[in-house]
Coordinates of C-alpha atoms in Angstrom, one line a residue:
M1 CA 29.1 94.4 8.5
S2 CA 26.0 96.7 9.2
K3 CA 22.7 96.1 10.9
F4 CA 21.0 97.6 8.0
W5 CA 22.2 95.0 5.6
S6 CA 19.5 92.1 4.4
P7 CA 20.5 88.8 5.5
I8 CA 21.8 87.7 2.2
V9 CA 25.2 90.1 2.4
A10 CA 27.0 88.8 5.2
T11 CA 26.8 85.3 2.9
L12 CA 28.3 86.5 -0.5
K13 CA 32.0 86.4 -1.8
P14 CA 31.5 88.6 -4.7
Y15 CA 33.4 88.1 -8.1
V16 CA 36.9 89.8 -8.0
A17 CA 37.3 91.1 -11.8
G18 CA 40.7 91.8 -13.1
E19 CA 43.0 94.5 -11.8
Q20 CA 42.8 97.9 -14.2
P21 CA 45.9 99.3 -13.5
R22 CA 47.0 103.0 -13.9
I23 CA 50.6 102.0 -14.5
Q24 CA 52.8 104.1 -17.2
D25 CA 54.2 101.7 -20.3
L26 CA 52.2 99.0 -18.9
I27 CA 51.7 96.1 -21.2
K28 CA 48.2 94.7 -19.9
L29 CA 47.8 90.8 -20.8
N30 CA 45.6 90.2 -17.7
T31 CA 41.5 90.8 -18.8
N32 CA 41.6 89.0 -22.0
E33 CA 40.8 92.2 -23.8
N34 CA 41.3 92.2 -27.7
P35 CA 44.3 94.4 -28.6
Y36 CA 43.1 95.9 -32.1
G37 CA 40.0 98.1 -30.5
P38 CA 36.5 98.1 -32.1
S39 CA 35.5 98.2 -35.5
P40 CA 35.8 101.9 -37.2
K41 CA 31.7 101.5 -38.2
A42 CA 31.3 100.7 -34.5
I43 CA 33.2 104.0 -33.2
A44 CA 31.4 106.1 -36.3
A45 CA 27.7 105.1 -35.3
M46 CA 28.3 105.8 -31.4
Q47 CA 29.5 109.1 -32.2
A48 CA 26.6 109.5 -34.7
V49 CA 24.4 109.0 -31.1
V50 CA 26.0 111.2 -29.3
A51 CA 25.8 114.2 -31.4
D52 CA 22.0 113.3 -31.9
S53 CA 20.0 111.7 -29.9
L54 CA 21.0 110.9 -26.0
K55 CA 18.0 112.9 -24.9
L56 CA 16.3 110.1 -25.6
Y57 CA 15.2 106.7 -23.9
P58 CA 16.9 103.8 -25.4
D59 CA 14.6 101.2 -27.4
P60 CA 13.9 98.5 -24.4
S61 CA 14.0 95.8 -26.7
A62 CA 17.1 97.1 -28.7
L63 CA 15.2 95.8 -31.9
A64 CA 17.9 96.5 -34.0
L65 CA 20.5 95.2 -32.3
R66 CA 18.7 91.8 -32.1
Q67 CA 18.0 91.5 -35.8
S68 CA 21.7 92.1 -36.9
I69 CA 22.7 89.2 -34.3
A70 CA 20.0 87.2 -35.7
R71 CA 21.3 87.8 -39.6
F72 CA 24.7 86.6 -38.5
Y73 CA 23.5 83.3 -37.2
G74 CA 20.1 82.5 -39.2
V75 CA 18.0 82.8 -36.1
A76 CA 14.6 84.6 -35.5
E77 CA 14.9 88.2 -33.8
D78 CA 12.7 87.0 -31.0
E79 CA 15.2 84.2 -30.2
V80 CA 17.6 86.7 -29.3
F81 CA 18.4 88.1 -26.0
V82 CA 20.5 91.1 -24.9
G83 CA 22.2 92.9 -21.8
N84 CA 24.6 94.6 -20.4
G85 CA 27.6 92.4 -21.1
S86 CA 27.4 88.9 -21.0
D87 CA 28.0 89.1 -17.3
E88 CA 24.6 90.6 -16.2
V89 CA 22.9 88.1 -19.5
L90 CA 24.6 85.2 -17.3
A91 CA 23.2 86.7 -13.9
H92 CA 19.3 86.5 -15.7
V93 CA 20.0 83.0 -17.2
F94 CA 20.7 82.2 -13.4
A95 CA 18.0 83.8 -11.9
A96 CA 15.5 82.6 -15.2
L97 CA 16.8 78.9 -16.1
L98 CA 19.3 77.1 -13.5
K99 CA 17.8 77.0 -10.2
H100 CA 15.9 73.9 -9.8
E101 CA 15.1 71.4 -7.0
K102 CA 18.0 69.2 -8.0
P103 CA 21.6 70.9 -8.4
L104 CA 23.4 72.9 -11.3
L105 CA 26.1 71.2 -12.8
Y106 CA 30.0 72.9 -13.6
P107 CA 33.5 72.0 -13.6
D108 CA 35.2 72.9 -10.9
I109 CA 38.2 75.0 -12.6
T110 CA 35.8 77.4 -14.9
Y111 CA 34.5 81.0 -14.8
S112 CA 34.9 82.2 -11.3
F113 CA 31.2 84.2 -11.5
Y114 CA 29.7 80.6 -11.7
P115 CA 30.0 80.1 -8.0
T116 CA 29.5 84.0 -7.4
Y117 CA 25.6 83.9 -9.0
C118 CA 24.8 80.4 -7.1
R119 CA 25.5 82.3 -4.0
L120 CA 23.5 85.1 -4.9
F121 CA 20.5 83.3 -6.1
G122 CA 20.4 80.6 -3.4
I123 CA 21.4 78.1 -6.2
E124 CA 22.4 74.4 -5.4
A125 CA 25.5 73.5 -7.5
V126 CA 27.5 70.6 -7.7
E127 CA 31.1 71.0 -9.1
I128 CA 32.5 69.0 -11.7
A129 CA 36.8 68.0 -11.2
L130 CA 38.4 68.6 -14.7
K131 CA 40.4 65.6 -15.5
D132 CA 44.1 65.3 -14.6
D133 CA 44.6 67.2 -18.3
F134 CA 42.5 70.0 -17.3
T135 CA 39.6 68.6 -19.9
V136 CA 35.6 68.3 -19.3
D137 CA 35.0 64.6 -19.1
L138 CA 31.2 64.3 -20.6
K139 CA 30.7 61.2 -18.4
D140 CA 30.6 63.0 -15.4
Y141 CA 27.7 65.0 -16.3
D142 CA 25.7 61.5 -16.2
R143 CA 23.9 62.1 -13.3
P144 CA 20.4 63.5 -11.9
C145 CA 20.7 67.2 -12.0
G146 CA 18.5 70.2 -12.8
A147 CA 20.7 72.2 -14.9
I148 CA 24.3 72.3 -16.8
I149 CA 26.5 75.2 -17.5
L150 CA 29.7 75.4 -19.5
A151 CA 32.0 77.5 -20.8
N152 CA 33.1 76.1 -24.2
P153 CA 36.5 77.2 -24.8
N154 CA 36.7 76.8 -20.8
A155 CA 38.1 79.6 -19.1
P156 CA 41.1 80.0 -17.6
T157 CA 41.9 77.0 -19.3
G158 CA 41.3 77.9 -22.8
I159 CA 40.4 74.3 -24.1
G160 CA 37.3 73.7 -26.0
L161 CA 35.4 70.8 -26.9
P162 CA 34.3 69.9 -30.1
L163 CA 30.4 70.4 -31.3
S164 CA 29.9 67.0 -31.6
A165 CA 30.4 66.7 -27.9
I166 CA 28.1 69.6 -27.0
E167 CA 25.4 68.0 -29.0
A168 CA 26.0 64.7 -27.3
L169 CA 25.7 66.6 -23.7
V170 CA 22.6 68.7 -24.9
A171 CA 20.8 65.7 -26.1
A172 CA 21.5 63.3 -23.1
H173 CA 19.7 65.9 -21.0
P174 CA 16.6 66.7 -22.7
D175 CA 14.9 67.5 -19.5
Q176 CA 17.3 70.1 -18.4
P177 CA 18.3 73.6 -19.2
V178 CA 22.1 73.1 -20.6
V179 CA 23.8 76.7 -21.3
I180 CA 27.1 77.1 -23.3
D181 CA 28.7 80.4 -22.5
E182 CA 30.7 80.8 -25.4
A183 CA 33.0 84.3 -24.7
Y184 CA 35.7 82.8 -26.4
I185 CA 34.5 80.8 -29.3
D186 CA 35.3 83.4 -32.2
F187 CA 39.2 82.4 -31.9
G188 CA 38.9 78.9 -32.8
G189 CA 36.0 76.8 -31.6
E190 CA 32.8 75.8 -33.7
S191 CA 29.4 77.5 -31.8
A192 CA 26.4 75.6 -30.8
I193 CA 24.2 78.4 -32.1
P194 CA 23.2 76.0 -34.8
L195 CA 22.0 73.4 -32.5
T196 CA 19.7 75.5 -31.1
R197 CA 17.1 74.8 -33.9
K198 CA 17.4 71.2 -32.9
Y199 CA 16.8 71.3 -29.0
D200 CA 14.3 73.4 -26.9
N201 CA 17.0 72.6 -24.0
L202 CA 20.3 74.9 -25.1
L203 CA 21.0 78.5 -24.5
V204 CA 24.0 79.4 -26.2
V205 CA 25.8 83.1 -24.6
H206 CA 28.0 85.0 -26.0
T207 CA 29.9 88.5 -25.5
L208 CA 30.9 91.8 -27.6
S209 CA 33.8 92.0 -25.0
K210 CA 36.6 89.8 -26.7
S211 CA 36.4 89.5 -30.7
R212 CA 34.4 92.5 -31.4
S213 CA 36.7 94.6 -29.2
L214 CA 33.9 95.9 -27.2
A215 CA 34.9 95.3 -23.5
G216 CA 34.3 99.0 -22.5
L217 CA 30.7 99.0 -24.2
R218 CA 29.2 95.9 -21.9
V219 CA 27.4 94.4 -24.3
G220 CA 26.2 90.5 -24.1
Y221 CA 23.7 88.2 -25.8
A222 CA 22.2 84.9 -25.6
I223 CA 20.5 82.8 -28.2
G224 CA 17.9 79.9 -27.8
Q225 CA 14.1 78.6 -28.6
R226 CA 11.6 81.3 -27.7
P227 CA 10.7 79.6 -24.4
L228 CA 14.4 80.1 -23.2
I229 CA 14.2 83.6 -24.5
D230 CA 10.5 84.8 -22.8
A231 CA 12.3 83.5 -19.4
L232 CA 15.0 85.8 -19.5
E233 CA 12.7 88.7 -21.1
R234 CA 10.5 88.5 -18.2
V235 CA 13.6 88.5 -15.5
K236 CA 15.4 91.6 -17.1
D237 CA 11.8 93.8 -17.5
S238 CA 11.5 92.7 -13.5
F239 CA 15.0 94.1 -12.7
N240 CA 16.0 97.0 -15.4
S241 CA 13.7 97.8 -19.0
Y242 CA 16.8 99.7 -20.6
P243 CA 19.8 97.9 -19.8
L244 CA 21.7 98.8 -23.1
D245 CA 21.9 102.6 -24.0
R246 CA 21.4 104.3 -27.2
I247 CA 25.7 104.3 -27.8
A248 CA 25.7 100.5 -26.8
Q249 CA 22.9 99.7 -29.1
A250 CA 24.4 101.8 -32.1
G251 CA 28.0 100.4 -31.2
A252 CA 27.1 96.7 -31.0
T253 CA 24.9 96.8 -34.1
A254 CA 27.8 98.2 -36.4
A255 CA 30.3 95.9 -34.7
I256 CA 27.9 92.9 -35.6
D257 CA 27.5 94.1 -39.2
D258 CA 31.3 94.4 -39.7
R259 CA 32.4 91.2 -40.5
A260 CA 35.5 92.3 -42.4
W261 CA 37.1 94.0 -39.4
F262 CA 35.9 90.8 -37.0
D263 CA 37.3 88.3 -39.4
E264 CA 40.5 90.4 -39.6
T265 CA 41.0 91.2 -36.1
R266 CA 40.5 87.8 -34.9
G267 CA 42.6 86.3 -37.5
K268 CA 45.2 88.0 -36.1
V269 CA 44.7 87.4 -32.6
I270 CA 45.1 83.6 -33.7
E271 CA 48.2 83.8 -35.4
S272 CA 49.5 85.7 -32.5
R273 CA 48.4 82.9 -29.8
E274 CA 50.3 80.4 -32.1
R275 CA 53.4 82.2 -31.8
V276 CA 53.6 82.6 -28.1
T277 CA 52.8 79.5 -27.4
G278 CA 55.3 78.3 -29.6
A279 CA 57.8 80.7 -27.7
L280 CA 56.8 79.7 -24.5
R281 CA 56.6 75.8 -25.2
Q282 CA 60.5 76.7 -26.7
R283 CA 61.3 78.0 -23.0
G284 CA 60.1 75.1 -21.3
F285 CA 56.6 76.1 -20.3
E286 CA 53.7 73.5 -20.5
V287 CA 50.9 75.4 -22.2
L288 CA 47.5 74.0 -22.8
P289 CA 46.1 73.5 -26.3
S290 CA 43.6 77.1 -26.4
Q291 CA 41.0 78.1 -28.4
A292 CA 41.0 81.4 -26.7
N293 CA 42.5 84.8 -26.9
F294 CA 44.8 83.7 -23.9
V295 CA 47.2 80.8 -23.0
F296 CA 47.2 78.9 -19.6
A297 CA 50.7 78.1 -19.1
R298 CA 53.1 77.3 -15.8
H299 CA 56.7 76.5 -16.1
P300 CA 58.6 73.2 -14.3
D301 CA 60.8 75.3 -12.3
H302 CA 59.0 78.4 -11.4
S303 CA 55.6 79.0 -9.1
G304 CA 53.1 80.9 -10.8
E305 CA 53.5 83.5 -8.1
A306 CA 56.7 84.1 -8.6
L307 CA 56.7 84.8 -12.4
A308 CA 53.4 87.0 -12.2
S309 CA 55.8 89.1 -9.8
G310 CA 58.6 88.9 -12.1
L311 CA 56.9 90.1 -15.2
R312 CA 54.9 92.9 -13.3
E313 CA 58.4 94.3 -12.1
R314 CA 59.0 94.6 -16.0
A315 CA 55.6 96.1 -16.6
V316 CA 54.1 93.0 -17.6
L317 CA 51.0 92.2 -16.2
V318 CA 49.1 88.5 -16.2
R319 CA 46.4 87.0 -15.0
H320 CA 47.5 84.6 -11.5
F321 CA 45.0 82.8 -9.7
A322 CA 46.1 81.4 -6.3
K323 CA 43.4 78.3 -6.5
P324 CA 44.0 74.6 -6.0
R325 CA 45.5 72.8 -9.2
I326 CA 45.9 76.0 -11.0
S327 CA 48.5 78.2 -9.0
D328 CA 51.2 77.4 -10.8
F329 CA 49.4 78.7 -13.9
L330 CA 49.6 82.1 -15.4
R331 CA 46.5 83.2 -18.0
I332 CA 48.8 85.5 -20.7
T333 CA 46.1 87.9 -23.1
I334 CA 47.3 87.5 -26.4
G335 CA 48.1 91.1 -27.3
T336 CA 49.6 92.8 -30.3
P337 CA 53.0 91.5 -31.5
E338 CA 55.0 94.4 -30.2
E339 CA 53.2 93.7 -26.6
C340 CA 54.0 89.7 -27.1
D341 CA 57.4 90.5 -27.7
R342 CA 57.9 92.2 -24.9
L343 CA 56.2 88.9 -23.3
I344 CA 58.9 86.5 -23.9
A345 CA 61.6 89.2 -23.6
A346 CA 61.0 89.9 -20.1
L347 CA 60.0 85.7 -19.5
E348 CA 63.7 85.2 -20.7
E349 CA 64.8 87.4 -18.0
I350 CA 63.1 85.2 -15.5
V351 CA 63.5 81.9 -16.7

């Protein structure tokens, strides 16, 4: 506490990011990074920028990147908004679209940045409990609200809703913005981006951190009809006109354009996820059905805390959430086949 703080500071409970440890020979499966690295074309594009043009400010509109994203999804370039990671994009979304007289709705178990942003921006929210099987029941969202945000697939569960369910939710709330956070959609789900052509209340948010292996670059984007994007641009330009530097814009553009690398690496992750799911179930774990690049699993005879501690002793780091309903689960990022083998071997020693 300090007498110099603004009043809001003492009320904030900041988001806690996954640990980034410095442990030799660690298998790091706690923050859902992609094990295969970014497109070689993206690396080459970034190296060219470093060698040539860092003396100049970046394009504040990131036009080339927005054009690449627009081509990839078949939308107009002015229906694309980009930011410094999807977390910054989401911050602008909360400020621009989700604060209304009636409350914002989102699941009680989901991406923990949502309540953080609600506290920061003074947004009233109602958390809707997931069902006992950790799925979203859309009937629970049939209530008065100002807006809705859903992560699909959800985090940390990995469970996804089909596109038909997302459309039903959007159609049922024509007077409220509905935001679908698709950070993990490329690992098995069906994106709601095509629905943005039909529904003016739908905004879809993506990140390049997961399926395009650029977590260290910090690039995210949102797609929706022009009035929603205009709102985000107004907030962004009132905060930071240059959120994406030249290196980020060049690397992200090349990564979006390299479809072959994107398809190859996400295919490998999906294959390993299914193998890990089977191996865990064979060893007595309950594993929720995942459409993400991680699995969410628990063992009936061991607490989540004990399992996480035992894995750490064996130089395997996973994510444990000491929260109601999910404290016995581990969120395990899918690594390379060799990393997955070490995970399974370590768990065999513990269970």
